[in-house]
GROMACS .gro file of C-alpha atoms in nm:
model
  182
    1MET     CA    1   1.368   0.324   1.818
    2VAL     CA    2   1.147   0.353   1.550
    3ALA     CA    3   0.859   0.615   1.446
    4TYR     CA    4   0.562   0.477   1.252
    5VAL     CA    5   0.311   0.715   1.015
    6ILE     CA    6   0.013   0.517   1.091
    7ILE     CA    7  -0.202   0.580   0.759
    8PRO     CA    8  -0.605   0.512   0.786
    9GLY     CA    9  -0.833   0.392   0.516
   10VAL     CA   10  -1.119   0.592   0.393
   11ASP     CA   11  -1.244   0.739   0.712
   12GLY     CA   12  -1.001   0.693   0.969
   13SER     CA   13  -0.939   0.388   1.182
   14ASP     CA   14  -1.190   0.416   1.487
   15GLY     CA   15  -1.123   0.370   1.822
   16GLN     CA   16  -1.125  -0.022   1.853
   17HIS     CA   17  -0.893  -0.064   1.539
   18TRP     CA   18  -0.558  -0.227   1.553
   19GLN     CA   19  -0.411   0.070   1.394
   20THR     CA   20  -0.566   0.305   1.682
   21LEU     CA   21  -0.438   0.044   1.963
   22TRP     CA   22  -0.097   0.034   1.806
   23GLU     CA   23  -0.056   0.440   1.773
   24ARG     CA   24  -0.200   0.434   2.155
   25GLN     CA   25   0.077   0.229   2.288
   26TRP     CA   26   0.366   0.399   2.049
   27GLY     CA   27   0.271   0.732   2.177
   28ASP     CA   28   0.499   1.001   2.088
   29SER     CA   29   0.674   0.755   1.863
   30ALA     CA   30   0.370   0.757   1.642
   31VAL     CA   31   0.226   1.005   1.399
   32ARG     CA   32  -0.137   0.957   1.180
   33ILE     CA   33  -0.210   1.109   0.884
   34SER     CA   34  -0.453   1.424   0.848
   35PRO     CA   35  -0.573   1.406   0.564
   36ALA     CA   36  -0.871   1.721   0.432
   37SER     CA   37  -1.149   1.424   0.439
   38TRP     CA   38  -1.176   1.076   0.541
   39SER     CA   39  -1.457   1.012   0.367
   40ALA     CA   40  -1.387   1.229   0.044
   41PRO     CA   41  -1.055   1.093  -0.025
   42ASP     CA   42  -0.800   1.278  -0.196
   43LEU     CA   43  -0.477   1.086  -0.371
   44ASP     CA   44  -0.256   1.419  -0.352
   45ASP     CA   45  -0.453   1.538  -0.024
   46TRP     CA   46  -0.376   1.224   0.096
   47VAL     CA   47   0.000   1.181  -0.034
   48GLY     CA   48   0.052   1.588   0.120
   49ALA     CA   49  -0.087   1.412   0.443
   50VAL     CA   50   0.149   1.131   0.432
   51GLN     CA   51   0.460   1.455   0.378
   52GLU     CA   52   0.310   1.584   0.690
   53ALA     CA   53   0.323   1.265   0.865
   54TYR     CA   54   0.631   1.152   0.764
   55ASP     CA   55   0.862   1.495   0.866
   56GLU     CA   56   0.711   1.550   1.169
   57ALA     CA   57   0.776   1.170   1.260
   58SER     CA   58   1.128   1.155   1.133
   59ARG     CA   59   1.187   1.435   1.401
   60ARG     CA   60   1.096   1.193   1.661
   61ASP     CA   61   1.373   0.919   1.464
   62SER     CA   62   1.563   0.880   1.196
   63ARG     CA   63   1.390   0.541   1.116
   64VAL     CA   64   1.056   0.558   0.992
   65VAL     CA   65   0.782   0.277   0.942
   66LEU     CA   66   0.411   0.357   0.746
   67VAL     CA   67   0.170   0.134   0.903
   68ALA     CA   68  -0.056   0.142   0.631
   69HIS     CA   69  -0.437   0.012   0.583
   70SER     CA   70  -0.673  -0.018   0.324
   71LEU     CA   71  -0.686   0.281   0.095
   72GLY     CA   72  -0.367   0.420   0.333
   73CYS     CA   73  -0.189   0.112   0.161
   74TRP     CA   74  -0.252   0.325  -0.176
   75ALA     CA   75  -0.152   0.621  -0.039
   76ALA     CA   76   0.143   0.510   0.086
   77SER     CA   77   0.299   0.355  -0.241
   78VAL     CA   78   0.229   0.683  -0.440
   79TRP     CA   79   0.423   0.924  -0.151
   80LEU     CA   80   0.653   0.601  -0.133
   81ASN     CA   81   0.742   0.585  -0.482
   82GLY     CA   82   0.716   1.001  -0.530
   83ASN     CA   83   1.005   1.050  -0.263
   84PRO     CA   84   1.279   0.714  -0.273
   85SER     CA   85   1.510   0.868  -0.101
   86SER     CA   86   1.332   0.940   0.195
   87PRO     CA   87   1.489   0.713   0.439
   88THR     CA   88   1.215   0.458   0.490
   89GLY     CA   89   1.248   0.166   0.772
   90GLY     CA   90   0.957  -0.025   0.626
   91ALA     CA   91   0.648  -0.033   0.504
   92PHE     CA   92   0.347  -0.255   0.653
   93LEU     CA   93   0.051  -0.256   0.370
   94VAL     CA   94  -0.277  -0.379   0.521
   95ALA     CA   95  -0.587  -0.507   0.333
   96PRO     CA   96  -0.466  -0.312  -0.004
   97PRO     CA   97  -0.789  -0.269  -0.184
   98ASP     CA   98  -0.853  -0.351  -0.552
   99PRO     CA   99  -0.938  -0.075  -0.739
  100ARG     CA  100  -1.045  -0.228  -1.004
  101GLY     CA  101  -1.224  -0.470  -0.813
  102ARG     CA  102  -1.654  -0.472  -0.786
  103ALA     CA  103  -1.613  -0.324  -0.406
  104PHE     CA  104  -1.378  -0.056  -0.458
  105PRO     CA  105  -1.548   0.296  -0.417
  106ARG     CA  106  -1.486   0.425  -0.689
  107ARG     CA  107  -1.708   0.747  -0.655
  108ALA     CA  108  -1.570   0.829  -0.309
  109ALA     CA  109  -1.249   0.713  -0.397
  110ALA     CA  110  -1.242   0.821  -0.773
  111THR     CA  111  -0.886   0.985  -0.733
  112PHE     CA  112  -0.753   0.663  -0.605
  113VAL     CA  113  -0.920   0.414  -0.900
  114GLU     CA  114  -0.582   0.472  -1.144
  115VAL     CA  115  -0.313   0.332  -0.902
  116SER     CA  116  -0.095   0.111  -0.987
  117ALA     CA  117   0.135  -0.114  -0.771
  118GLN     CA  118   0.543  -0.009  -0.899
  119PRO     CA  119   0.843  -0.157  -0.720
  120LEU     CA  120   0.857   0.044  -0.365
  121PRO     CA  121   1.186   0.162  -0.251
  122CYS     CA  122   1.180   0.008   0.104
  123PRO     CA  123   1.155  -0.347   0.240
  124ALA     CA  124   0.746  -0.355   0.249
  125LEU     CA  125   0.535  -0.667   0.389
  126VAL     CA  126   0.198  -0.675   0.201
  127VAL     CA  127  -0.076  -0.894   0.479
  128GLY     CA  128  -0.422  -0.981   0.351
  129SER     CA  129  -0.722  -1.211   0.418
  130ALA     CA  130  -0.836  -1.482   0.272
  131ASP     CA  131  -1.214  -1.265   0.231
  132ASP     CA  132  -1.142  -0.902   0.202
  133PRO     CA  133  -1.491  -0.802   0.078
  134TYR     CA  134  -1.184  -0.534  -0.097
  135CYS     CA  135  -1.008  -0.742  -0.267
  136THR     CA  136  -0.926  -1.120  -0.342
  137PRO     CA  137  -0.582  -1.247  -0.194
  138GLU     CA  138  -0.471  -1.319  -0.575
  139ALA     CA  139  -0.500  -0.934  -0.611
  140ALA     CA  140  -0.315  -0.889  -0.296
  141ALA     CA  141  -0.017  -1.092  -0.358
  142GLY     CA  142  -0.001  -0.939  -0.760
  143PHE     CA  143   0.052  -0.634  -0.571
  144ALA     CA  144   0.291  -0.795  -0.299
  145ALA     CA  145   0.466  -0.910  -0.641
  146ARG     CA  146   0.463  -0.593  -0.851
  147TRP     CA  147   0.545  -0.384  -0.490
  148GLY     CA  148   0.832  -0.609  -0.448
  149ALA     CA  149   0.695  -0.682  -0.105
  150ARG     CA  150   0.696  -0.990   0.087
  151TRP     CA  151   0.343  -1.151   0.098
  152HIS     CA  152   0.178  -1.295   0.383
  153PRO     CA  153  -0.161  -1.422   0.394
  154ALA     CA  154  -0.379  -1.440   0.733
  155GLY     CA  155  -0.617  -1.639   0.677
  156ALA     CA  156  -1.021  -1.551   0.733
  157CYS     CA  157  -1.007  -1.182   0.859
  158GLY     CA  158  -1.246  -1.009   0.625
  159HIS     CA  159  -1.081  -0.651   0.556
  160LEU     CA  160  -0.813  -0.673   0.905
  161ASN     CA  161  -1.041  -0.372   1.038
  162SER     CA  162  -1.246  -0.324   1.378
  163ALA     CA  163  -1.535  -0.530   1.263
  164SER     CA  164  -1.259  -0.854   1.211
  165GLY     CA  165  -1.214  -0.857   1.627
  166LEU     CA  166  -0.867  -0.856   1.604
  167GLY     CA  167  -0.841  -0.588   1.877
  168SER     CA  168  -0.444  -0.549   1.937
  169TRP     CA  169  -0.410  -0.784   1.684
  170GLN     CA  170  -0.120  -0.912   1.818
  171HIS     CA  171   0.042  -1.102   1.524
  172GLY     CA  172   0.053  -0.838   1.338
  173ARG     CA  173   0.276  -0.659   1.571
  174GLU     CA  174   0.487  -0.976   1.512
  175LEU     CA  175   0.454  -0.950   1.158
  176LEU     CA  176   0.537  -0.601   1.176
  177ASP     CA  177   0.832  -0.640   1.373
  178SER     CA  178   0.928  -0.897   1.167
  179LEU     CA  179   0.989  -0.596   0.929
  180THR     CA  180   1.193  -0.378   1.116
  181GLN     CA  181   1.438  -0.649   1.194
  182GLN     CA  182   1.485  -0.667   0.816
   0.00000   0.00000   0.00000
C-alpha cells in the first residue's frame, strides 16, 4: 500500500480536478494539505502544511508519495529538499509554473518567486503540457532535469487542471503507477 499527500496549487483543486477525484478514490490513503490560505499562498505556510500532511500520511502507511499540481510542485520540492531523510516513495509533479514566466501570479504567490529547482532526494516524475499558460514545455523539462526527475510531455492539455477536461485522468494514474513501482 501507499499513502498519498495531495498538494494542489492556488485555490486548491475543485471537485472536477483529477487530484480531488483521485483523493476520493484513495479514501483514507490520501491526505490533502491544509494551508492557511489557498488564494494567498505563503511558501513557509505551504511547506509546513506539507509536513503536517506527510506526518499524517506516514502514520497510515510507511510509503508516502507526494502528488502535486501547479504551485504545489514548488511547495513539494522545497519540503523534500528540507527533509531529505524523510522516507518518501516518490514525487509526482504536474504542471509546475515557471516563477520567472510572464503568467506567474507574482502578487498572489510572492513568496514563491525565488524558488529554484534542486535535486530531489526521491524518485520524481514531472508532467507538463505543450500549451500550459504558466510554463513552457522547455522550462518544465528544465525543472525536471534540475530536480533529477523523469520528464513526461503530456501533449496539449493546458494547465492539466479541471479546465483541461481530464476527469480522473487515467493516463496520469498510469504515470503515477510507473513512478510508485520503481
